[in-house]
Short mmCIF file of C-alpha atoms in Angstrom, two decimals:
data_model
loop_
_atom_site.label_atom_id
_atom_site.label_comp_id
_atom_site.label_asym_id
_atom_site.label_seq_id
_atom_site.Cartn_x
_atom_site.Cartn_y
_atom_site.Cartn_z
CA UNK A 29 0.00 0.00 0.00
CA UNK A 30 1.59 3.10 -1.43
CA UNK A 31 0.19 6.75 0.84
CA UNK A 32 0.91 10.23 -0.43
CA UNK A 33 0.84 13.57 1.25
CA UNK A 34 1.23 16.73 -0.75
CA UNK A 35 1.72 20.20 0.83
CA UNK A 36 -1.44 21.93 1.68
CA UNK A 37 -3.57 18.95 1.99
CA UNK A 38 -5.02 18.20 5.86
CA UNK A 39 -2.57 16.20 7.78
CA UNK A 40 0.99 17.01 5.60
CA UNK A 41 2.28 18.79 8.28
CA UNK A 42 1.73 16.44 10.72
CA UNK A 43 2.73 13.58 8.87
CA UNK A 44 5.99 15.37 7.72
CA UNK A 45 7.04 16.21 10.97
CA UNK A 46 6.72 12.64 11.98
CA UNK A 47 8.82 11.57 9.33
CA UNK A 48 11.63 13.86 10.25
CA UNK A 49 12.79 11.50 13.43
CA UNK A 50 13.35 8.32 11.05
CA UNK A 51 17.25 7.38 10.93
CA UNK A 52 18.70 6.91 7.60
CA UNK A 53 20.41 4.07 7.07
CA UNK A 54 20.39 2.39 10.30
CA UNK A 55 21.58 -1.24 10.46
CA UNK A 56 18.45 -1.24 12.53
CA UNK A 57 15.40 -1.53 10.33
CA UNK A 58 12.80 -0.70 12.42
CA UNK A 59 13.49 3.12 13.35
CA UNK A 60 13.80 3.87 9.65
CA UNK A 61 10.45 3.73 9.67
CA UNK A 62 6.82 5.50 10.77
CA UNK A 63 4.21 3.00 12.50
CA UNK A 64 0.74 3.84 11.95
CA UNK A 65 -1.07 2.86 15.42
CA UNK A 66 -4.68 3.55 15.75
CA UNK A 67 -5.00 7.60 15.95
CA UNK A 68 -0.70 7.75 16.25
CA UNK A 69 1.88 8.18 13.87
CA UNK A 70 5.07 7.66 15.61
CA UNK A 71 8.95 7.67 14.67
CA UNK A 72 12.01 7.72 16.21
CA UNK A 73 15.52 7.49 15.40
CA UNK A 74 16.64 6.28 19.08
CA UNK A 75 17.44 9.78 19.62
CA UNK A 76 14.12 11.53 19.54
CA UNK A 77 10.85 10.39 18.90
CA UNK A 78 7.85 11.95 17.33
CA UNK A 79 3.94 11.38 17.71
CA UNK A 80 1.15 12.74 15.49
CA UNK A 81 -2.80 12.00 16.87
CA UNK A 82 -4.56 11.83 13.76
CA UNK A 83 -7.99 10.06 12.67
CA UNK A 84 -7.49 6.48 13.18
CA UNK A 85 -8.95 6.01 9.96
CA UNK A 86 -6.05 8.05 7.94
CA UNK A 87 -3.57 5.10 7.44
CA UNK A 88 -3.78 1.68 7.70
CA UNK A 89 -2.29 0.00 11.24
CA UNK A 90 1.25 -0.99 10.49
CA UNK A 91 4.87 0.48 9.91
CA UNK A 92 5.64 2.27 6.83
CA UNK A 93 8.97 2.73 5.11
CA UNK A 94 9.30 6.32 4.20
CA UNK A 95 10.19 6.90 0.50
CA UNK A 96 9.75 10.77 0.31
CA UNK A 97 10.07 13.11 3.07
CA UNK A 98 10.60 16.57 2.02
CA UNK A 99 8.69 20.61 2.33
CA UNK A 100 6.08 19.45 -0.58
CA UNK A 101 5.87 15.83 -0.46
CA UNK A 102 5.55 12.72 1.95
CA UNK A 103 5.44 9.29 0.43
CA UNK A 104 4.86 6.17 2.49
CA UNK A 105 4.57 2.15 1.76
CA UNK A 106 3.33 -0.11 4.50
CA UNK A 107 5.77 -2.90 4.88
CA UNK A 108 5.52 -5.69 7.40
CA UNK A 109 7.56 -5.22 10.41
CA UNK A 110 7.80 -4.76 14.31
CA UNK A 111 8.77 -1.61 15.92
CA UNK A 112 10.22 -0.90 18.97
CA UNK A 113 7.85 -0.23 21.93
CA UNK A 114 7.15 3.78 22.34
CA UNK A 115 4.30 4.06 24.88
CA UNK A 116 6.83 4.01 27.86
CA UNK A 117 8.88 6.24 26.60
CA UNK A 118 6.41 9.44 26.76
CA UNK A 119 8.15 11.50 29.86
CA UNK A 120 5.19 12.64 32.74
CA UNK A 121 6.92 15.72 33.58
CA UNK A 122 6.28 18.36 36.05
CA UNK A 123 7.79 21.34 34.89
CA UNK A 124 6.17 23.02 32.00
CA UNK A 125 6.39 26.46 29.99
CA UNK A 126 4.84 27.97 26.88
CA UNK A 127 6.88 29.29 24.01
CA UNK A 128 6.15 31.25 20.85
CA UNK A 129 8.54 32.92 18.70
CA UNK A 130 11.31 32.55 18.72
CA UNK A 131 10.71 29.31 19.29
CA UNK A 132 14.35 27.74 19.06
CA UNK A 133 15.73 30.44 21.16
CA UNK A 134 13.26 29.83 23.84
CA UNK A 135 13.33 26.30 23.90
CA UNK A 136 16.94 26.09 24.12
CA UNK A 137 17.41 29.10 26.27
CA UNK A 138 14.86 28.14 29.03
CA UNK A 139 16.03 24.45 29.21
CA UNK A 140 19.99 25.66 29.33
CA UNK A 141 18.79 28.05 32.45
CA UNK A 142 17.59 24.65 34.22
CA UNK A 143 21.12 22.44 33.33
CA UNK A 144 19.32 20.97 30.00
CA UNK A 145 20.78 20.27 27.03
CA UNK A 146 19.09 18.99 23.75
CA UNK A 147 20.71 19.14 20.25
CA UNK A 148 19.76 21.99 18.23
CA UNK A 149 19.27 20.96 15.38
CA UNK A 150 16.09 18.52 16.68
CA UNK A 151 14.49 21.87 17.54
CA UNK A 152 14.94 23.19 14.70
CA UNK A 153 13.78 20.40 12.90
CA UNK A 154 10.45 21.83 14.76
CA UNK A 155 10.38 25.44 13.96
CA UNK A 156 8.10 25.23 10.85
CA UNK A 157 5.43 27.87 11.80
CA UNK A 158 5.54 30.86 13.32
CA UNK A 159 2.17 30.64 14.55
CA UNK A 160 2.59 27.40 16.61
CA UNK A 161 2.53 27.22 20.25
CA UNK A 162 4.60 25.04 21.96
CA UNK A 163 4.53 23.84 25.43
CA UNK A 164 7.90 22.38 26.94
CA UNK A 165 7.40 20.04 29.79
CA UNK A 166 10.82 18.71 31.23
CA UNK A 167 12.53 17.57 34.75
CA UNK A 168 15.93 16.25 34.74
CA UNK A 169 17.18 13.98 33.63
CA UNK A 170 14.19 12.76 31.88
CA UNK A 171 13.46 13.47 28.51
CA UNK A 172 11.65 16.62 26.99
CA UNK A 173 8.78 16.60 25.88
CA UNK A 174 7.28 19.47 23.79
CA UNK A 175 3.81 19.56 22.24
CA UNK A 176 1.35 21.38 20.02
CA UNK A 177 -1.58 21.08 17.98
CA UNK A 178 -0.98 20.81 13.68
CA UNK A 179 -4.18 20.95 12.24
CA UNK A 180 -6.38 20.65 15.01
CA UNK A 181 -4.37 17.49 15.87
CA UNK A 182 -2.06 17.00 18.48
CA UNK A 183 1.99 16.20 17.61
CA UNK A 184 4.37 15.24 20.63
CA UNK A 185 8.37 15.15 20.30
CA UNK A 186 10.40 13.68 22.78
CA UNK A 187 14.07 14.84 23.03
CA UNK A 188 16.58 12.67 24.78
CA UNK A 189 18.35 15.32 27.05
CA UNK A 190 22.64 15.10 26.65
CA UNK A 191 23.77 14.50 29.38
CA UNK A 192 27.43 15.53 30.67
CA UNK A 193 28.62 16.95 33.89
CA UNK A 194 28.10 20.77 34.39
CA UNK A 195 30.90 21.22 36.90
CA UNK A 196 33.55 19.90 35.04
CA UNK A 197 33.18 22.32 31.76
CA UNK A 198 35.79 25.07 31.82
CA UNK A 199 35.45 28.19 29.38
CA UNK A 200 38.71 29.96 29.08
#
C-alpha cells in the first residue's frame, strides 16, 4: 500500500514532521520507519521520537517505510515489520512552559537556564510555523517533551536530554 501527502492537503504537516525523526540508514530496520497505530503516527531514530494524533482512519495500522520526506511531499509504503515499543517512553513531567517565537531560542534558552541540554538541530527540525505554540514540559534527567496542535491534531516530540557533567566544563 503506497500513501501520499502533498503540501497543503489536511494532515501534511503532521505527517511530515513525523517523518523527520526516522534514521537513515540504520543497520536497525525498524526506526527507519513511521508505524501507523490507531489515531498515532510515531517515529524515532533512538534519539528523539515523534507522535502525530490523527484520525485512526487516515492510514492503515502498520509500519511504513518512508520513500519521500521533504517541504512538498511525503510518500509512504506499508511494509511488514515490528517496531520498537514507544508508549513508555512518553516523559510525565512536572515542569512546563509555553513558548512562541522565537521558538528555538526559547526552547533552548529556558532548558539551558535549568542544566538541560538537547541538540539543536532537533528543535529546529520543529520550527516550521511561526504561529505554533509550543509547550515544553521537562525535569531532569528525563526526557523533553514538547507539544502542540498541527491541524487541530495533536503532535508530541520527545528529546533525549545530553547528558554531561556541568561542573567539570571550563570556558577559558
Amino acid at each position: 500500500m503506497f500513501v501520499e501527502f502533498k503540501k497543503g492537503q489536511p494532515l501534511f504537516q503532521a505527517v511530515s514532521l513525523v517523518c523527520l525523526a526516522t534514521h537513515k540508514g540504520n543497520s536497525r530496520y525498524p526506526i527507519q520507519n513511521v508505524l501507523s497505530q490507531g489515531e498515532y503516527l510515531v517515529s524515532t531514530d533512538g534519539k528523539r521520537m515523534h507522535i502525530a494524533t490523527v484520525p485512526a482512519d487516515m492510514l492503515a495500522d502498520g509500519q511504513y517505510v518512508v520513500n519521500k520526506c521533504n517541504k512538498t511531499l511525503v510518500q509512504l509504503t506499508l511494509i511488514d515489520g515490528r517496531f520498537p515499543v514507544w508508549e513508555e517512553i512518553i516523559p510525565d513531567n512536572g515542569n512546563s512552559f509555553g513558548v512562541e517565537s522565537p521558538f528555538v531560542l526559547g526552547v533552548i534558552g529556558i532548558l539551558a537556564r535549568q542544566n538541560i541540554a538537547v541538540s539543536p538541530r532537533f528543535v529546529t527540525d520543529l520550527d516550521i510555523d511561526d504561529e505554533l505554540i509550543w509547550t515544553v514540559a521537562f525535569e531532569a534527567p528525563a526526557p523533553v517533551l514538547l507539544s502542540t496542535a498541527i491541524d487541530k491534531m495533536e503532535f508530541r516530540a520527545v528529546l533525549m536530554p545530553i547528558l554531561f557533567d556541568y561542573e567539570k566544563i571550563i570556558i577559558k
